[in-house]
Amino acid sequence: MYSSSSSASSQDTTESLWAVYNDTKKKTEDLIPAICKNSVNPDTIFANNEMSLGDVEIYGFDYDYTLAFYSSQLHTLIFNIARDLLIAEHRYPEGLREYEYIPKFAVRGLHYDVQKALLMKIDAFHYIQLGTVYRGLHPVPDEEVVAMYDGCHVPLENMSDFYGKSSHGHTLKQFMDIFSLPEMTLLSCVNDFFMRHNIDYEPVHLYKDVKAAIRDVHVKGIMYRAVAADIDRYVCYGEQSHAVLQKLAEDGKKMFLITNSPFDFVDRGMNFIVGKDWRDLFDVVIVQADKPGFFNDRRKPFRRVTDKGVLLWDRIHRLEKGQIYKQGNLYEFLRLTGWSGSKVLYFGDHIYSDLADLTLRHGWRTGAIIPELRKEIKIMNTEQYVHMTSWVQVLTGLIESKQVHRDAASQAVVQEWIKERENMRSQTKDIFNSQFGSLFRTYHNPTYFSRRLSRFADIYMASISCLLNYDLQHTFFPRRTPLQHEAQFWPHRRPDEALSRTDLD
């Protein structure tokens, strides 16, 4: 009698759980059309910190991927040149020529374990996202990753240093530069070649050789000459950058350019983007600045460069409009211009090299240019994404609330939900990139990239052209999202409302 009663009770509980599941799923699906109507504009400027353009008097810019945007063919060019340099100058096997650049393989912000030759995505809490660890071009099984790292957490002393580099005992390198996409792909391809052919190799040497080859593409001027020779093929969106600069000039704003690129390359690009009079828009132009060293090394003086690239020897007592300067340092820049504090807003695409020191040490306002943002927002606006993320979130709430039923039948139901949740999260990741997912999220947690972006950038946007959508008195306000211990519902929202677009972000 007891066994029959217990069995009936378990069946009742199971049926009750599935009834709640089905009812909740239907309510969620009914809300999807309304949520989809509240889409996000990809040309929006997003705020991490409250900031008013009305307080900004001076605008500064990086060049590459800030004023000048490049076609995907540039990454193919960098990959091919670096691959051929490995073969010609580092005596790597000729068989590497069979590898071509894979445009959709890697995403920015990944970490690379130099000693283990593994490319991976890490979240804001230093946890590896399982399923995103690659050796060569193939994923590493989760159980192998857990065994290698004694779990999924990467200790602080093993993480990359402040600028994302692998140095001084740090075993991981973080790739934050958009130019690093070909480097990650080349590393993966060379690793793949050695493994496929059972060639014994030292991963540290491989990393250093690929790094050197990529550096030579830039330092030896190979990439610069190739782009300058076929600028229509590689540079795009020029008219939008020109419109932004013109808008700021007409409003009487001071402007300056600080870039690591050489003058002849910048001059060729800016002639294409703006016109021959581009230097008239800028009050100061600094090339080959050697960022991030430019922001914290006091030793390097400025040096004037002629239009022909000749370096002059005179001491610099002031930074003059129309002149070109090389190297230097920020402390001398501040002394000569008096441009300090929150009246300066500087834009760049590299979270570390362009923005970190400026916001932490010097109090400048900072704007991050994240070209990948436009694509990711367009994906987030799709009904497929909204449907999947809405249901994953609601299902997570069901799992959390119903796990209190500890009988075997109820636990079996909850385990089915957990498996469904894992499958849905994996599918959501694949929508962005089938190997590594979104630039900004590791499932529910922010990525390590997102963490640094929120710390070092007051505002961020897909391109500098987003400024055209705002007047120069606009104040950007960060969206207040509840902390974990704060109530989920604001006064304008009823407790029985299930989901809004805010809940999905």
Coordinates of C-alpha atoms in Angstrom, one line a residue:
M1 CA 0.0 0.0 0.0
Y2 CA 2.8 2.4 0.9
S3 CA 4.7 1.7 -2.3
S4 CA 1.6 2.3 -4.5
S5 CA 0.9 5.6 -2.7
S6 CA 4.5 6.7 -3.0
S7 CA 4.5 5.9 -6.8
A8 CA 1.3 7.8 -7.3
S9 CA 2.7 10.8 -5.4
S10 CA 5.8 10.8 -7.6
Q11 CA 3.8 10.6 -10.7
D12 CA 1.6 13.6 -9.5
T13 CA 4.8 15.6 -8.8
T14 CA 6.3 14.8 -12.2
E15 CA 3.1 15.7 -14.0
S16 CA 2.9 18.9 -12.1
L17 CA 6.5 19.8 -13.0
W18 CA 5.8 19.2 -16.7
A19 CA 2.6 21.2 -16.5
V20 CA 4.5 24.2 -15.1
Y21 CA 7.1 23.7 -17.8
N22 CA 4.6 23.7 -20.7
D23 CA 2.6 26.6 -19.3
T24 CA 5.8 28.7 -18.8
K25 CA 7.1 27.9 -22.2
K26 CA 3.9 28.9 -23.9
K27 CA 3.8 32.2 -22.0
T28 CA 7.4 32.9 -23.0
E29 CA 6.7 32.1 -26.6
D30 CA 3.7 34.4 -26.6
L31 CA 5.9 37.3 -25.5
I32 CA 8.6 36.8 -28.2
P33 CA 6.9 39.1 -30.9
A34 CA 6.6 41.9 -28.4
I35 CA 10.2 41.6 -27.3
C36 CA 11.4 41.5 -30.9
K37 CA 9.8 44.9 -31.6
N38 CA 12.1 46.4 -29.0
S39 CA 15.3 45.9 -31.1
V40 CA 18.7 47.5 -30.5
N41 CA 20.0 50.0 -33.0
P42 CA 23.5 48.9 -34.1
D43 CA 24.5 52.6 -34.5
T44 CA 23.9 53.3 -30.8
I45 CA 26.7 54.6 -28.5
F46 CA 26.6 52.6 -25.3
A47 CA 27.8 54.0 -21.9
N48 CA 29.7 52.3 -19.2
N49 CA 30.1 55.5 -17.3
E50 CA 28.0 58.7 -17.4
M51 CA 29.6 61.2 -19.7
S52 CA 28.5 64.4 -21.4
L53 CA 29.9 65.5 -24.8
G54 CA 29.2 69.0 -23.6
D55 CA 32.1 68.8 -21.3
V56 CA 34.5 67.6 -24.0
E57 CA 36.7 70.2 -25.7
I58 CA 39.4 68.1 -27.3
Y59 CA 38.9 64.9 -29.3
G60 CA 41.7 62.5 -29.9
F61 CA 41.9 59.5 -32.3
D62 CA 43.8 56.4 -33.0
Y63 CA 44.1 55.7 -36.8
D64 CA 43.8 52.0 -37.6
Y65 CA 40.3 50.7 -37.0
T66 CA 39.2 54.0 -35.5
L67 CA 39.4 56.5 -38.4
A68 CA 40.5 53.9 -41.0
F69 CA 38.5 50.7 -41.4
Y70 CA 39.7 47.8 -43.4
S71 CA 38.1 45.1 -45.5
S72 CA 38.4 41.5 -44.5
Q73 CA 41.0 41.1 -47.3
L74 CA 43.6 42.8 -45.2
H75 CA 43.5 39.9 -42.7
T76 CA 44.0 37.5 -45.6
L77 CA 47.0 39.6 -46.7
I78 CA 48.6 39.6 -43.3
F79 CA 48.1 35.9 -42.9
N80 CA 49.6 35.0 -46.2
I81 CA 52.6 37.3 -45.8
A82 CA 53.3 36.0 -42.3
R83 CA 52.9 32.4 -43.3
D84 CA 55.4 32.9 -46.2
L85 CA 57.8 34.6 -43.8
L86 CA 57.7 31.6 -41.5
I87 CA 58.7 29.4 -44.4
A88 CA 61.3 31.7 -46.0
E89 CA 63.0 33.1 -42.9
H90 CA 62.2 30.7 -40.0
R91 CA 62.6 27.5 -42.1
Y92 CA 59.1 26.1 -41.5
P93 CA 57.8 23.4 -43.8
E94 CA 56.7 24.2 -47.3
G95 CA 53.5 22.3 -46.6
L96 CA 52.2 25.3 -44.6
R97 CA 51.4 26.9 -47.9
E98 CA 48.3 24.7 -48.2
Y99 CA 46.7 26.7 -45.4
E100 CA 44.6 29.7 -46.2
Y101 CA 43.1 32.3 -43.9
I102 CA 39.9 31.3 -42.2
P103 CA 37.8 34.4 -41.8
K104 CA 35.3 33.0 -39.3
F105 CA 37.6 30.9 -37.1
A106 CA 38.7 33.2 -34.3
V107 CA 37.2 36.1 -32.4
R108 CA 39.0 39.0 -30.7
G109 CA 39.7 38.7 -26.9
L110 CA 40.8 35.1 -26.8
H111 CA 43.6 33.8 -24.7
Y112 CA 46.4 31.6 -25.9
D113 CA 48.3 29.2 -23.6
V114 CA 51.9 29.6 -24.9
Q115 CA 53.2 26.4 -23.3
K116 CA 50.2 24.1 -24.1
A117 CA 49.5 25.7 -27.5
L118 CA 45.8 26.1 -26.7
L119 CA 43.5 28.9 -27.9
M120 CA 40.5 29.5 -25.6
K121 CA 37.9 31.9 -24.3
I122 CA 38.0 33.0 -20.7
D123 CA 35.2 34.7 -18.7
A124 CA 35.4 37.7 -16.4
F125 CA 36.0 35.4 -13.4
H126 CA 39.0 33.7 -15.0
Y127 CA 37.1 30.5 -15.9
I128 CA 37.6 28.8 -19.2
Q129 CA 34.5 28.3 -21.3
L130 CA 34.4 24.6 -22.0
G131 CA 33.8 23.9 -25.6
T132 CA 35.9 26.9 -26.7
V133 CA 39.4 25.4 -26.2
Y134 CA 41.2 24.6 -29.4
R135 CA 44.5 22.8 -30.2
G136 CA 45.2 23.7 -33.8
L137 CA 41.9 23.7 -35.7
H138 CA 40.2 21.1 -33.5
P139 CA 38.4 21.4 -30.2
V140 CA 39.9 19.8 -27.1
P141 CA 37.5 17.5 -25.2
D142 CA 36.1 19.1 -22.0
E143 CA 37.5 16.3 -19.8
E144 CA 41.0 16.8 -21.2
V145 CA 40.8 20.5 -20.5
V146 CA 39.6 19.9 -16.9
A147 CA 42.5 17.5 -16.4
M148 CA 45.1 19.9 -17.8
Y149 CA 44.0 22.8 -15.7
D150 CA 42.8 20.9 -12.6
G151 CA 39.4 22.4 -13.3
C152 CA 38.4 25.4 -15.4
H153 CA 39.8 28.2 -13.4
V154 CA 43.0 30.0 -14.5
P155 CA 44.9 31.5 -11.5
L156 CA 45.8 35.2 -11.6
E157 CA 49.5 34.6 -11.9
N158 CA 49.0 32.6 -15.0
M159 CA 46.8 35.1 -16.8
S160 CA 48.2 37.6 -19.3
D161 CA 49.8 40.7 -17.9
F162 CA 48.1 44.2 -17.7
Y163 CA 48.5 44.7 -21.5
G164 CA 47.4 41.2 -22.4
K165 CA 51.0 40.0 -23.0
S166 CA 52.7 36.7 -22.1
S167 CA 55.6 37.9 -20.1
H168 CA 57.3 37.7 -16.6
G169 CA 56.0 34.3 -15.9
H170 CA 52.5 34.8 -17.3
T171 CA 51.7 31.8 -19.4
L172 CA 48.7 33.2 -21.3
K173 CA 48.6 35.8 -24.0
Q174 CA 45.4 37.7 -24.7
F175 CA 44.7 38.8 -28.3
M176 CA 42.9 42.2 -28.0
D177 CA 43.9 43.8 -31.3
I178 CA 41.8 43.4 -34.4
F179 CA 45.0 42.9 -36.3
S180 CA 45.6 39.8 -34.1
L181 CA 42.9 37.7 -35.9
P182 CA 45.3 36.6 -38.6
E183 CA 47.9 35.8 -35.9
M184 CA 45.5 33.5 -34.0
T185 CA 44.5 31.8 -37.2
L186 CA 48.1 31.3 -38.2
L187 CA 49.1 29.9 -34.8
S188 CA 46.2 27.4 -35.1
C189 CA 47.1 26.4 -38.6
V190 CA 50.8 25.8 -37.8
N191 CA 49.8 23.8 -34.7
D192 CA 47.4 21.8 -36.9
F193 CA 50.1 21.1 -39.5
F194 CA 52.6 19.8 -36.9
M195 CA 50.0 17.6 -35.2
R196 CA 48.6 16.2 -38.5
H197 CA 52.1 15.1 -39.6
N198 CA 53.2 13.9 -36.1
I199 CA 56.1 16.4 -36.0
D200 CA 57.5 17.0 -32.5
Y201 CA 57.8 20.7 -31.8
E202 CA 58.3 23.2 -29.0
P203 CA 55.1 25.3 -28.6
V204 CA 57.0 28.2 -27.1
H205 CA 59.2 28.5 -30.1
L206 CA 56.2 28.3 -32.4
Y207 CA 54.5 31.1 -30.6
K208 CA 57.6 33.3 -30.7
D209 CA 58.2 32.6 -34.4
V210 CA 54.6 33.4 -35.4
K211 CA 54.7 36.5 -33.3
A212 CA 57.9 37.6 -35.0
A213 CA 56.5 36.9 -38.5
I214 CA 53.4 38.9 -37.7
R215 CA 55.5 41.8 -36.3
D216 CA 57.7 41.8 -39.4
V217 CA 54.6 42.2 -41.6
H218 CA 54.1 45.6 -39.9
V219 CA 57.6 46.6 -38.9
K220 CA 59.2 45.9 -42.3
G221 CA 56.5 47.9 -44.0
I222 CA 55.2 45.0 -46.1
M223 CA 51.6 45.5 -45.1
Y224 CA 51.8 49.3 -45.4
R225 CA 53.2 49.2 -48.9
A226 CA 50.6 46.6 -50.0
V227 CA 47.7 48.7 -48.6
A228 CA 49.0 51.9 -50.1
A229 CA 49.4 50.3 -53.5
D230 CA 45.7 49.1 -53.6
I231 CA 43.9 51.4 -51.1
D232 CA 40.5 51.0 -52.7
R233 CA 40.7 47.3 -52.0
Y234 CA 41.6 47.5 -48.3
V235 CA 40.2 50.8 -46.9
C236 CA 36.5 51.3 -46.4
Y237 CA 33.9 53.6 -44.7
G238 CA 36.1 56.7 -45.3
E239 CA 33.3 59.1 -45.9
Q240 CA 31.8 58.4 -42.5
S241 CA 35.1 59.2 -40.7
H242 CA 35.4 62.4 -42.7
A243 CA 31.9 63.5 -41.8
V244 CA 32.7 63.0 -38.1
L245 CA 35.9 65.1 -38.3
Q246 CA 34.1 67.8 -40.2
K247 CA 31.3 67.9 -37.6
L248 CA 33.7 68.4 -34.8
A249 CA 35.7 71.0 -36.7
E250 CA 32.6 73.0 -37.4
D251 CA 31.8 73.0 -33.7
G252 CA 35.2 74.4 -32.9
K253 CA 36.6 71.3 -31.2
K254 CA 40.3 70.7 -31.0
M255 CA 41.5 67.4 -32.5
F256 CA 44.6 65.3 -32.4
L257 CA 45.8 62.0 -33.8
I258 CA 48.1 59.6 -32.0
T259 CA 48.9 56.4 -33.9
N260 CA 51.6 53.7 -34.0
S261 CA 51.5 53.6 -37.8
P262 CA 54.1 55.5 -39.9
F263 CA 53.4 58.9 -41.5
D264 CA 53.5 57.8 -45.2
F265 CA 50.9 55.1 -44.5
V266 CA 48.6 57.4 -42.5
D267 CA 49.0 60.2 -45.0
R268 CA 48.0 57.9 -47.9
G269 CA 45.0 56.6 -46.0
M270 CA 43.8 60.0 -44.8
N271 CA 44.2 61.5 -48.3
F272 CA 41.9 58.7 -49.4
I273 CA 39.4 59.2 -46.5
V274 CA 39.4 63.0 -46.1
G275 CA 41.4 64.6 -48.9
K276 CA 44.8 66.3 -49.2
D277 CA 43.9 68.9 -46.7
W278 CA 43.3 66.3 -43.9
R279 CA 46.0 67.8 -41.7
D280 CA 44.1 71.1 -41.5
L281 CA 41.5 69.3 -39.3
F282 CA 44.0 68.2 -36.6
D283 CA 45.8 70.5 -34.2
V284 CA 48.4 67.8 -33.4
V285 CA 49.5 64.7 -35.4
I286 CA 51.8 62.1 -33.8
V287 CA 52.9 59.0 -35.7
Q288 CA 54.9 55.9 -34.7
A289 CA 54.0 56.7 -31.1
D290 CA 54.8 53.3 -29.7
K291 CA 51.6 52.9 -27.7
P292 CA 51.1 51.8 -24.9
G293 CA 54.7 52.9 -24.0
F294 CA 53.8 56.4 -25.2
F295 CA 51.3 56.8 -22.3
N296 CA 53.7 55.8 -19.4
D297 CA 57.3 56.2 -20.6
R298 CA 58.7 59.7 -19.9
R299 CA 62.0 59.2 -21.7
K300 CA 61.2 59.5 -25.4
P301 CA 61.2 63.1 -26.8
F302 CA 59.1 64.2 -29.8
R303 CA 60.8 64.4 -33.1
R304 CA 59.6 66.4 -36.1
V305 CA 59.1 64.6 -39.4
T306 CA 59.0 66.3 -42.8
D307 CA 56.5 65.5 -45.5
K308 CA 59.2 63.4 -47.1
G309 CA 59.7 61.4 -43.9
V310 CA 63.0 63.0 -43.0
L311 CA 63.6 63.1 -39.3
L312 CA 64.7 66.6 -38.0
W313 CA 67.0 67.1 -35.0
D314 CA 65.6 70.3 -33.4
R315 CA 64.2 70.4 -29.9
I316 CA 60.5 70.6 -29.7
H317 CA 59.2 73.5 -27.7
R318 CA 55.6 73.4 -28.9
L319 CA 53.4 71.1 -30.9
E320 CA 52.3 73.1 -34.0
K321 CA 49.3 72.5 -36.3
G322 CA 50.3 71.3 -39.7
Q323 CA 53.5 69.6 -38.4
I324 CA 54.1 65.9 -38.0
Y325 CA 55.7 64.5 -34.9
K326 CA 57.1 61.0 -34.2
Q327 CA 57.3 59.1 -30.9
G328 CA 57.3 61.4 -27.8
N329 CA 55.4 60.6 -24.6
L330 CA 52.1 61.6 -23.1
Y331 CA 53.7 63.6 -20.2
E332 CA 55.4 65.9 -22.7
F333 CA 52.2 66.0 -24.7
L334 CA 50.3 67.2 -21.7
R335 CA 52.9 69.8 -20.8
L336 CA 53.0 71.3 -24.3
T337 CA 49.3 71.3 -25.0
G338 CA 47.7 71.7 -21.5
W339 CA 45.1 69.1 -22.6
S340 CA 44.3 67.2 -19.5
G341 CA 41.5 65.6 -17.6
S342 CA 37.9 64.9 -18.6
K343 CA 37.8 67.6 -21.2
V344 CA 39.7 65.2 -23.5
L345 CA 38.0 62.2 -25.2
Y346 CA 40.2 59.7 -26.9
F347 CA 39.0 57.0 -29.3
G348 CA 40.7 53.7 -30.0
D349 CA 40.0 50.1 -30.8
H350 CA 42.6 48.5 -28.5
I351 CA 41.3 48.3 -25.0
Y352 CA 44.8 48.1 -23.4
S353 CA 47.2 50.0 -25.7
D354 CA 44.8 52.8 -26.5
L355 CA 42.5 53.3 -23.5
A356 CA 43.7 51.6 -20.2
D357 CA 46.5 54.1 -19.2
L358 CA 44.5 57.1 -20.2
T359 CA 41.5 56.4 -18.0
L360 CA 43.5 54.9 -15.1
R361 CA 46.5 57.3 -14.9
H362 CA 45.4 60.5 -16.6
G363 CA 41.6 60.9 -16.2
W364 CA 40.9 61.3 -19.9
R365 CA 37.5 60.2 -21.2
T366 CA 37.8 57.1 -23.4
G367 CA 35.7 55.7 -26.3
A368 CA 36.2 52.2 -27.6
I369 CA 35.6 51.3 -31.2
I370 CA 34.3 47.8 -31.5
P371 CA 33.5 46.9 -35.1
E372 CA 32.3 43.5 -34.2
L373 CA 29.5 45.1 -32.2
R374 CA 27.3 45.8 -35.3
K375 CA 27.2 42.2 -36.4
E376 CA 26.5 40.9 -32.9
I377 CA 23.6 43.3 -32.3
K378 CA 22.1 42.3 -35.6
I379 CA 22.2 38.7 -34.5
M380 CA 20.7 39.7 -31.1
N381 CA 17.8 41.4 -32.9
T382 CA 16.8 38.2 -34.7
E383 CA 13.8 36.3 -33.6
Q384 CA 15.8 33.1 -33.3
Y385 CA 18.2 34.7 -30.8
V386 CA 15.5 36.3 -28.8
H387 CA 13.5 33.1 -28.6
M388 CA 16.5 31.0 -27.5
T389 CA 17.9 33.4 -24.9
S390 CA 14.4 34.1 -23.5
W391 CA 13.7 30.4 -23.0
V392 CA 17.1 29.7 -21.6
Q393 CA 16.6 32.4 -19.0
V394 CA 13.1 31.3 -18.0
L395 CA 14.2 27.6 -18.0
T396 CA 17.1 28.5 -15.7
G397 CA 14.6 30.1 -13.3
L398 CA 12.5 26.9 -13.4
I399 CA 15.5 24.7 -12.6
E400 CA 16.5 27.0 -9.8
S401 CA 13.0 27.0 -8.2
K402 CA 12.1 23.3 -8.8
Q403 CA 15.4 21.8 -7.7
V404 CA 14.0 21.7 -4.1
H405 CA 12.1 18.5 -5.1
R406 CA 14.6 15.9 -4.1
D407 CA 12.7 12.7 -4.9
A408 CA 14.1 10.7 -7.8
A409 CA 11.2 11.3 -10.2
S410 CA 11.4 15.1 -9.8
Q411 CA 15.2 15.1 -10.0
A412 CA 14.9 13.2 -13.3
V413 CA 12.7 15.9 -14.7
V414 CA 15.0 18.7 -13.5
Q415 CA 18.0 16.8 -15.1
E416 CA 16.1 16.8 -18.4
W417 CA 15.7 20.5 -18.1
I418 CA 19.4 20.9 -17.3
K419 CA 20.4 19.0 -20.5
E420 CA 18.0 21.1 -22.5
R421 CA 19.5 24.3 -21.1
E422 CA 23.0 23.1 -21.9
N423 CA 22.0 22.3 -25.5
M424 CA 20.3 25.7 -25.9
R425 CA 23.3 27.6 -24.5
S426 CA 25.6 25.8 -27.0
Q427 CA 23.3 26.6 -29.9
T428 CA 23.2 30.2 -28.8
K429 CA 27.0 30.3 -28.7
D430 CA 27.2 28.9 -32.3
I431 CA 25.0 31.7 -33.6
F432 CA 27.8 34.1 -33.2
N433 CA 30.8 31.9 -33.9
S434 CA 30.8 28.1 -34.0
Q435 CA 34.2 27.9 -32.3
F436 CA 34.2 30.6 -29.7
G437 CA 30.8 32.3 -29.6
S438 CA 30.2 35.9 -28.8
L439 CA 33.0 38.4 -28.2
F440 CA 31.1 39.7 -25.1
R441 CA 29.6 36.6 -23.3
T442 CA 30.6 33.2 -22.2
Y443 CA 27.1 31.8 -21.9
H444 CA 25.6 33.9 -19.0
N445 CA 28.9 35.6 -17.8
P446 CA 30.7 38.5 -19.5
T447 CA 33.9 37.5 -21.2
Y448 CA 37.3 38.7 -20.0
F449 CA 37.2 41.1 -22.9
S450 CA 33.9 42.6 -21.7
R451 CA 35.2 43.0 -18.2
R452 CA 38.2 45.1 -19.5
L453 CA 35.9 47.0 -21.9
S454 CA 33.6 48.1 -19.1
R455 CA 36.6 49.1 -16.9
F456 CA 38.6 51.1 -19.5
A457 CA 36.0 52.6 -21.8
D458 CA 33.5 55.3 -20.8
I459 CA 31.6 54.7 -24.0
Y460 CA 31.8 52.2 -26.8
M461 CA 30.3 51.9 -30.3
A462 CA 30.7 49.9 -33.6
S463 CA 32.4 52.8 -35.4
I464 CA 33.2 56.5 -35.1
S465 CA 30.3 57.2 -37.4
C466 CA 27.9 56.6 -34.5
L467 CA 28.8 60.1 -33.3
L468 CA 26.8 61.5 -36.3
N469 CA 23.6 60.4 -34.6
Y470 CA 24.1 62.7 -31.5
D471 CA 24.5 66.4 -31.0
L472 CA 27.7 67.5 -29.2
Q473 CA 25.8 68.4 -26.0
H474 CA 24.5 64.8 -25.5
T475 CA 24.9 63.1 -22.2
F476 CA 25.4 59.3 -22.2
F477 CA 23.9 57.5 -19.3
P478 CA 24.8 53.9 -18.4
R479 CA 21.7 51.6 -18.0
R480 CA 21.1 50.7 -14.4
T481 CA 21.0 47.0 -14.2
P482 CA 20.2 45.4 -10.8
L483 CA 22.9 43.8 -8.8
Q484 CA 22.4 40.3 -7.7
H485 CA 21.1 41.4 -4.3
E486 CA 18.8 44.1 -5.6
A487 CA 15.1 43.7 -6.6
Q488 CA 14.5 42.7 -10.2
F489 CA 11.5 45.0 -10.7
W490 CA 11.6 48.7 -11.1
P491 CA 8.5 50.9 -10.2
H492 CA 7.4 51.0 -13.9
R493 CA 7.2 47.3 -14.1
R494 CA 4.6 44.9 -12.7
P495 CA 5.9 41.8 -10.8
D496 CA 3.8 39.5 -13.1
E497 CA 5.5 40.8 -16.2
A498 CA 7.7 37.9 -17.5
L499 CA 10.5 39.4 -19.7
S500 CA 11.7 42.5 -21.4
R501 CA 14.5 43.2 -23.8
T502 CA 16.6 44.4 -20.8
D503 CA 16.4 40.9 -19.3
L504 CA 18.1 39.4 -22.3
D505 CA 21.2 41.7 -22.3

